[in-house]
Short mmCIF file of C-alpha atoms in Angstrom, two decimals:
data_model
loop_
_atom_site.label_atom_id
_atom_site.label_comp_id
_atom_site.label_asym_id
_atom_site.label_seq_id
_atom_site.Cartn_x
_atom_site.Cartn_y
_atom_site.Cartn_z
CA MET A 1 109.02 90.33 60.11
CA ILE A 2 105.84 88.23 59.88
CA ALA A 3 107.77 85.36 58.24
CA ALA A 4 110.51 85.47 60.90
CA TYR A 5 107.98 85.19 63.70
CA GLY A 6 106.15 82.42 61.86
CA VAL A 7 109.30 80.26 61.71
CA ALA A 8 110.16 81.09 65.33
CA ASN A 9 106.65 80.06 66.40
CA LEU A 10 107.06 76.60 64.94
CA LEU A 11 110.57 75.85 66.19
CA GLN A 12 110.24 77.20 69.72
CA SER A 13 106.96 75.45 70.42
CA VAL A 14 108.62 72.13 69.48
CA ALA A 15 111.26 72.72 72.14
CA ALA A 16 108.72 73.76 74.78
CA ALA A 17 106.75 70.56 74.24
CA ARG A 18 109.91 68.43 74.60
CA THR A 19 110.99 70.07 77.87
CA ASP A 20 109.88 68.65 81.22
CA LEU A 21 107.13 70.60 82.99
CA HIS A 22 108.56 73.48 85.02
CA HIS A 23 106.67 74.39 88.19
CA GLY A 24 108.44 77.51 89.42
CA PHE A 25 108.69 81.10 88.20
CA HIS A 26 112.42 80.78 87.57
CA PRO A 27 114.64 81.62 84.56
CA MET A 28 116.08 78.08 84.72
CA LEU A 29 113.34 77.11 82.25
CA LEU A 30 114.98 79.28 79.58
CA LEU A 31 118.29 77.46 80.14
CA ARG A 32 116.55 74.11 79.82
CA LEU A 33 114.84 75.20 76.62
CA GLY A 34 118.21 76.37 75.31
CA ARG A 35 119.42 72.77 75.25
CA HIS A 36 117.27 72.19 72.18
CA LYS A 37 118.68 73.31 68.85
CA SER A 38 115.18 74.01 67.58
CA TYR A 39 114.69 76.53 70.38
CA LEU A 40 117.99 78.29 69.67
CA ILE A 41 117.23 78.56 65.96
CA GLY A 42 113.74 79.76 66.81
CA VAL A 43 115.20 82.42 69.11
CA ALA A 44 117.50 83.55 66.31
CA CYS A 45 114.50 83.91 63.99
CA GLN A 46 112.60 85.66 66.75
CA PHE A 47 115.48 88.09 67.27
CA GLY A 48 115.47 88.86 63.54
CA GLY A 49 111.74 89.52 63.67
CA PHE A 50 112.18 91.65 66.79
CA ALA A 51 114.85 93.77 65.10
CA LEU A 52 112.60 94.37 62.09
CA ALA A 53 109.66 95.20 64.39
CA PHE A 54 111.86 97.58 66.38
CA PHE A 55 112.82 99.59 63.31
CA ALA A 56 109.23 99.47 62.06
CA ARG A 57 108.09 101.11 65.30
CA ARG A 58 110.25 104.13 64.52
CA ASP A 59 107.51 105.48 62.26
CA LEU A 60 104.63 103.00 62.31
CA PRO A 61 101.94 102.91 65.02
CA LEU A 62 101.84 100.09 67.52
CA PHE A 63 98.40 98.88 66.43
CA LEU A 64 99.91 97.97 63.05
CA VAL A 65 103.22 96.49 64.21
CA GLN A 66 101.69 94.44 67.05
CA SER A 67 99.02 93.06 64.74
CA ALA A 68 101.64 92.13 62.14
CA MET A 69 103.66 90.29 64.78
CA ALA A 70 100.60 88.32 65.87
CA ALA A 71 99.98 87.45 62.21
CA GLY A 72 103.09 85.26 62.33
CA LEU A 73 100.72 82.49 63.40
CA GLY A 74 99.37 82.46 59.85
CA VAL A 75 102.86 81.82 58.52
CA THR A 76 103.25 79.01 61.04
CA ALA A 77 100.08 77.42 59.68
CA LEU A 78 101.30 77.65 56.10
CA LEU A 79 104.70 76.19 57.03
CA GLY A 80 102.96 73.28 58.70
CA VAL A 81 100.99 72.60 55.52
CA LEU A 82 103.97 72.88 53.17
CA ILE A 83 106.60 71.12 55.26
CA LEU A 84 104.88 68.89 57.80
CA LYS A 85 101.87 68.02 55.61
CA TRP A 86 99.34 69.46 58.03
CA ARG A 87 95.77 69.64 56.75
CA LEU A 88 94.18 73.04 56.14
CA PRO A 89 90.40 72.88 56.67
CA ARG A 90 88.07 75.42 55.12
CA THR A 91 87.53 77.27 58.39
CA GLU A 92 91.22 77.88 58.85
CA LEU A 93 91.67 78.86 55.21
CA ALA A 94 88.93 81.46 55.67
CA LEU A 95 90.68 82.77 58.79
CA LEU A 96 93.94 83.16 56.87
CA VAL A 97 92.14 85.17 54.20
CA LEU A 98 90.53 87.36 56.87
CA LEU A 99 93.93 87.82 58.48
CA ALA A 100 95.36 89.12 55.20
CA PHE A 101 92.46 91.56 54.79
CA GLY A 102 92.83 92.77 58.39
CA ILE A 103 96.53 93.53 57.98
CA ALA A 104 95.86 95.25 54.63
CA ALA A 105 93.23 97.48 56.28
CA LEU A 106 95.66 98.49 59.02
CA VAL A 107 98.38 99.27 56.47
CA LEU A 108 96.01 101.54 54.55
CA ALA A 109 94.83 103.36 57.68
CA ALA A 110 98.13 103.77 59.55
CA LYS A 111 99.74 107.21 59.32
CA PRO A 112 103.55 107.06 59.70
CA ALA A 113 104.90 109.42 62.36
CA PRO A 114 107.71 109.45 64.96
CA SER A 115 106.76 108.59 68.51
CA ARG A 116 106.35 111.02 71.35
CA GLN A 117 108.65 110.55 74.33
CA ILE A 118 106.95 109.01 77.34
CA GLY A 119 108.95 110.91 79.96
CA THR A 120 109.61 110.00 83.58
CA ALA A 121 106.00 109.04 84.25
CA GLY A 122 106.10 106.50 81.43
CA VAL A 123 109.35 104.99 82.70
CA VAL A 124 107.94 104.70 86.21
CA GLY A 125 104.82 103.06 84.78
CA LEU A 126 106.89 100.45 82.92
CA VAL A 127 108.94 99.72 86.04
CA ALA A 128 105.74 99.31 88.05
CA ALA A 129 104.34 97.00 85.36
CA LEU A 130 107.49 94.87 85.55
CA GLY A 131 107.16 94.54 89.31
CA ALA A 132 103.48 93.70 89.05
CA LEU A 133 104.21 91.00 86.45
CA ALA A 134 106.81 89.43 88.74
CA VAL A 135 104.41 89.35 91.70
CA VAL A 136 101.38 88.10 89.79
CA GLY A 137 103.50 85.61 87.83
CA PHE A 138 104.85 84.14 91.08
CA PHE A 139 101.30 83.16 92.05
CA ALA A 140 99.99 82.39 88.54
CA VAL A 141 102.69 79.77 88.00
CA ARG A 142 100.98 77.64 90.64
CA LEU A 143 97.94 77.26 88.38
CA HIS A 144 97.72 74.23 86.14
CA GLY A 145 95.62 73.16 83.18
CA ALA A 146 93.64 75.71 81.17
CA PRO A 147 93.52 78.36 83.96
CA GLY A 148 97.32 78.32 84.18
CA SER A 149 97.68 78.56 80.40
CA VAL A 150 95.32 81.53 80.16
CA ALA A 151 96.79 83.38 83.15
CA LEU A 152 100.43 82.92 82.18
CA GLY A 153 99.71 83.52 78.49
CA ALA A 154 97.95 86.80 79.29
CA LEU A 155 100.82 87.89 81.55
CA SER A 156 103.34 87.11 78.80
CA GLY A 157 101.29 89.21 76.40
CA VAL A 158 101.30 92.13 78.84
CA ALA A 159 105.09 91.83 79.15
CA PHE A 160 105.60 91.76 75.39
CA GLY A 161 103.19 94.67 74.97
CA ALA A 162 105.14 96.69 77.56
CA ALA A 163 108.35 95.91 75.66
CA ALA A 164 106.71 97.25 72.50
CA VAL A 165 105.68 100.44 74.30
CA ALA A 166 109.26 100.92 75.50
CA SER A 167 110.71 100.33 72.04
CA ARG A 168 108.44 102.79 70.17
CA PRO A 169 110.08 106.00 71.50
CA LEU A 170 113.45 104.28 71.82
CA ALA A 171 113.45 103.54 68.08
CA SER A 172 113.56 107.30 67.43
CA ALA A 173 116.97 107.68 69.14
CA ASP A 174 119.39 109.89 67.20
CA ASN A 175 122.54 107.92 67.97
CA LEU A 176 123.70 104.58 69.34
CA GLY A 177 124.88 106.10 72.61
CA GLN A 178 121.30 106.81 73.64
CA PHE A 179 120.56 103.09 73.75
CA PHE A 180 123.04 102.66 76.60
CA THR A 181 121.90 105.68 78.61
CA ASP A 182 118.15 105.47 78.10
CA PRO A 183 116.38 103.42 80.82
CA LEU A 184 113.87 102.29 78.19
CA SER A 185 116.57 100.01 76.73
CA TYR A 186 116.86 98.05 79.96
CA LEU A 187 113.12 97.98 80.46
CA LEU A 188 112.75 96.62 76.93
CA ILE A 189 115.17 93.79 77.69
CA ALA A 190 113.66 93.03 81.09
CA HIS A 191 110.06 92.89 79.81
CA SER A 192 111.11 90.72 76.85
CA LEU A 193 112.87 88.19 79.10
CA VAL A 194 109.95 88.06 81.53
CA GLY A 195 107.53 87.62 78.63
CA GLN A 196 109.62 84.79 77.18
CA LEU A 197 109.75 83.02 80.54
CA LEU A 198 106.01 83.40 81.15
CA LEU A 199 105.19 82.12 77.68
CA GLY A 200 107.42 79.09 78.12
CA LEU A 201 105.59 78.30 81.36
CA ALA A 202 102.19 78.86 79.71
CA MET A 203 102.98 76.52 76.81
CA GLN A 204 103.73 73.71 79.26
CA ARG A 205 100.33 73.95 80.95
CA GLY A 206 97.13 72.18 79.94
CA SER A 207 95.86 74.38 77.10
CA THR A 208 98.47 75.96 74.90
CA THR A 209 95.83 77.24 72.49
CA ALA A 210 94.16 79.18 75.29
CA ALA A 211 97.57 80.59 76.22
CA VAL A 212 98.14 81.81 72.67
CA ALA A 213 94.74 83.48 72.48
CA ALA A 214 95.28 85.21 75.82
CA MET A 215 98.78 86.31 74.83
CA ASP A 216 97.69 87.78 71.50
CA ALA A 217 94.87 89.75 73.09
CA ALA A 218 96.90 90.97 76.08
CA GLY A 219 99.89 91.83 73.88
CA ALA A 220 98.07 93.76 71.17
CA VAL A 221 95.14 95.59 72.74
CA PRO A 222 96.82 97.47 75.65
CA ALA A 223 99.86 98.39 73.55
CA ALA A 224 97.65 99.73 70.75
CA LEU A 225 95.66 101.86 73.21
CA VAL A 226 98.81 103.24 74.85
CA GLY A 227 100.21 104.08 71.42
CA LEU A 228 97.07 105.95 70.36
CA LEU A 229 96.63 107.80 73.67
CA PHE A 230 100.19 108.65 74.68
CA LEU A 231 102.71 107.98 71.91
CA GLY A 232 101.11 109.90 69.06
CA ASP A 233 100.28 106.91 66.86
CA GLY A 234 98.55 108.33 63.82
CA VAL A 235 95.57 107.42 61.66
CA TRP A 236 94.76 109.02 58.32
CA PRO A 237 91.74 111.36 58.65
CA GLY A 238 88.46 109.61 57.91
CA LYS A 239 89.97 106.11 58.24
CA GLU A 240 89.42 105.59 61.95
CA TRP A 241 86.73 103.03 61.14
CA LEU A 242 89.24 101.13 58.99
CA VAL A 243 91.65 100.88 61.92
CA ALA A 244 88.91 99.56 64.21
CA ALA A 245 87.70 97.04 61.63
CA GLY A 246 91.21 95.93 60.65
CA PHE A 247 92.31 95.53 64.26
CA VAL A 248 89.25 93.49 65.23
CA VAL A 249 89.47 91.29 62.12
CA THR A 250 93.21 90.70 62.54
CA LEU A 251 93.07 89.91 66.25
CA GLY A 252 89.94 87.79 65.85
CA SER A 253 91.57 85.79 63.04
CA VAL A 254 94.71 85.18 65.08
CA ILE A 255 92.71 84.03 68.11
CA GLY A 256 90.58 81.83 65.85
CA LEU A 257 93.70 80.29 64.32
CA SER A 258 95.15 79.63 67.75
CA PHE A 259 92.15 77.50 68.66
CA TYR A 260 92.90 75.34 65.62
CA ALA A 261 96.57 75.18 66.54
CA GLU A 262 96.62 71.68 67.97
CA PRO A 263 99.41 69.19 67.18
CA GLN A 264 98.67 66.58 64.56
CA HIS A 265 100.57 63.50 63.55
CA HIS A 266 98.32 61.85 61.01
CA HIS A 267 100.85 62.37 58.23
CA PRO A 268 104.34 60.93 58.07
CA ILE A 269 107.05 63.56 58.28
CA SER A 270 109.72 63.47 55.63
CA ARG A 271 113.41 63.34 56.53
CA GLU A 272 113.81 66.91 55.28
CA ALA A 273 110.93 68.10 57.46
CA LYS A 274 112.37 66.31 60.48
CA THR A 275 115.69 67.98 59.85
CA LEU A 276 114.03 71.40 59.63
CA VAL A 277 112.25 71.17 62.97
CA LEU A 278 115.15 69.16 64.46
CA SER A 279 112.78 66.39 65.51
CA GLY A 280 110.48 66.59 68.50
CA SER A 281 106.84 65.60 68.67
CA HIS A 282 103.62 66.30 70.51
CA GLY A 283 101.03 63.97 71.80
CA SER A 284 97.81 63.59 69.92
CA VAL A 285 94.85 65.75 70.88
CA ARG A 286 91.25 64.61 71.09
CA ARG A 287 88.59 66.74 69.50
CA PRO A 288 84.83 66.52 70.01
CA ALA A 289 82.98 64.61 67.33
CA GLY A 290 82.25 66.62 64.22
CA ARG A 291 85.28 68.89 64.48
CA SER A 292 88.37 68.59 62.38
CA VAL A 293 91.65 67.64 64.02
CA VAL A 294 94.09 70.22 62.89
CA ARG A 295 97.74 70.46 63.23
CA HIS A 296 100.03 72.95 64.35
CA THR A 297 101.97 73.92 67.37
CA PRO A 298 101.31 77.23 69.08
CA PRO A 299 103.50 80.25 68.65
CA VAL A 300 106.11 81.95 70.69
CA ARG A 301 106.76 85.78 70.76
CA ARG A 302 108.30 88.61 70.70
#
């Protein structure tokens, strides 16, 4: 799952950077992104990661699954080093190590258990959240630069988090027929599409790194709290502190990595690497004096 999201991060961000800036809150952006082969392959990888995450949510708590999905950024960084010859400074290497420790802590503390059903109130809440995202997104899309990136990135995280909340009880369905009759299925699809659209818009604004940080925080924290409070997500007795520490370390590492996730073109790209990412480039990014210029493109979810 983490590897699938890591590959999707790299390929979809290439397509977003190559697509002309989109100013409206309209699904036409997704069609324009779909013209790029890199985006379509990235979506295929993302769908594979989503399927694995969906089945993982059958028994695993949301705080673990959401953190693992965010950790795909670490895989993106490693792919950039191995394939595109990105440089890996000591700070980022330390963040990758912390990310591994954070995920390990969550794995040790998570207690597998089926989800509770959210009932009518939960369905109404998800519908209301979808409407609120549409209204707020309509106005947030008018923002540009860093404010637009943060606002749209956070909204995309909320949408992806809501999709995760819908999928947790849905993953416990006894038969395939329930997927077609349960309203959570349609809410899952709707929130995922809205999240994808919002993220595509956020990545085209002034600060994609800020968008990624906002998305990771807004996608992981609310979903984890909902899981613990309402869905019966379990923690082994006496390991509550390990969950808190692991969650903070994991999310902090991902946000830290996102702020190093700037495009870099100081190294020539081999023909094989160009074929893998199906071409596409980003403009160079200026960094203040004394800071390393690091490489990679920001991720796409969920």
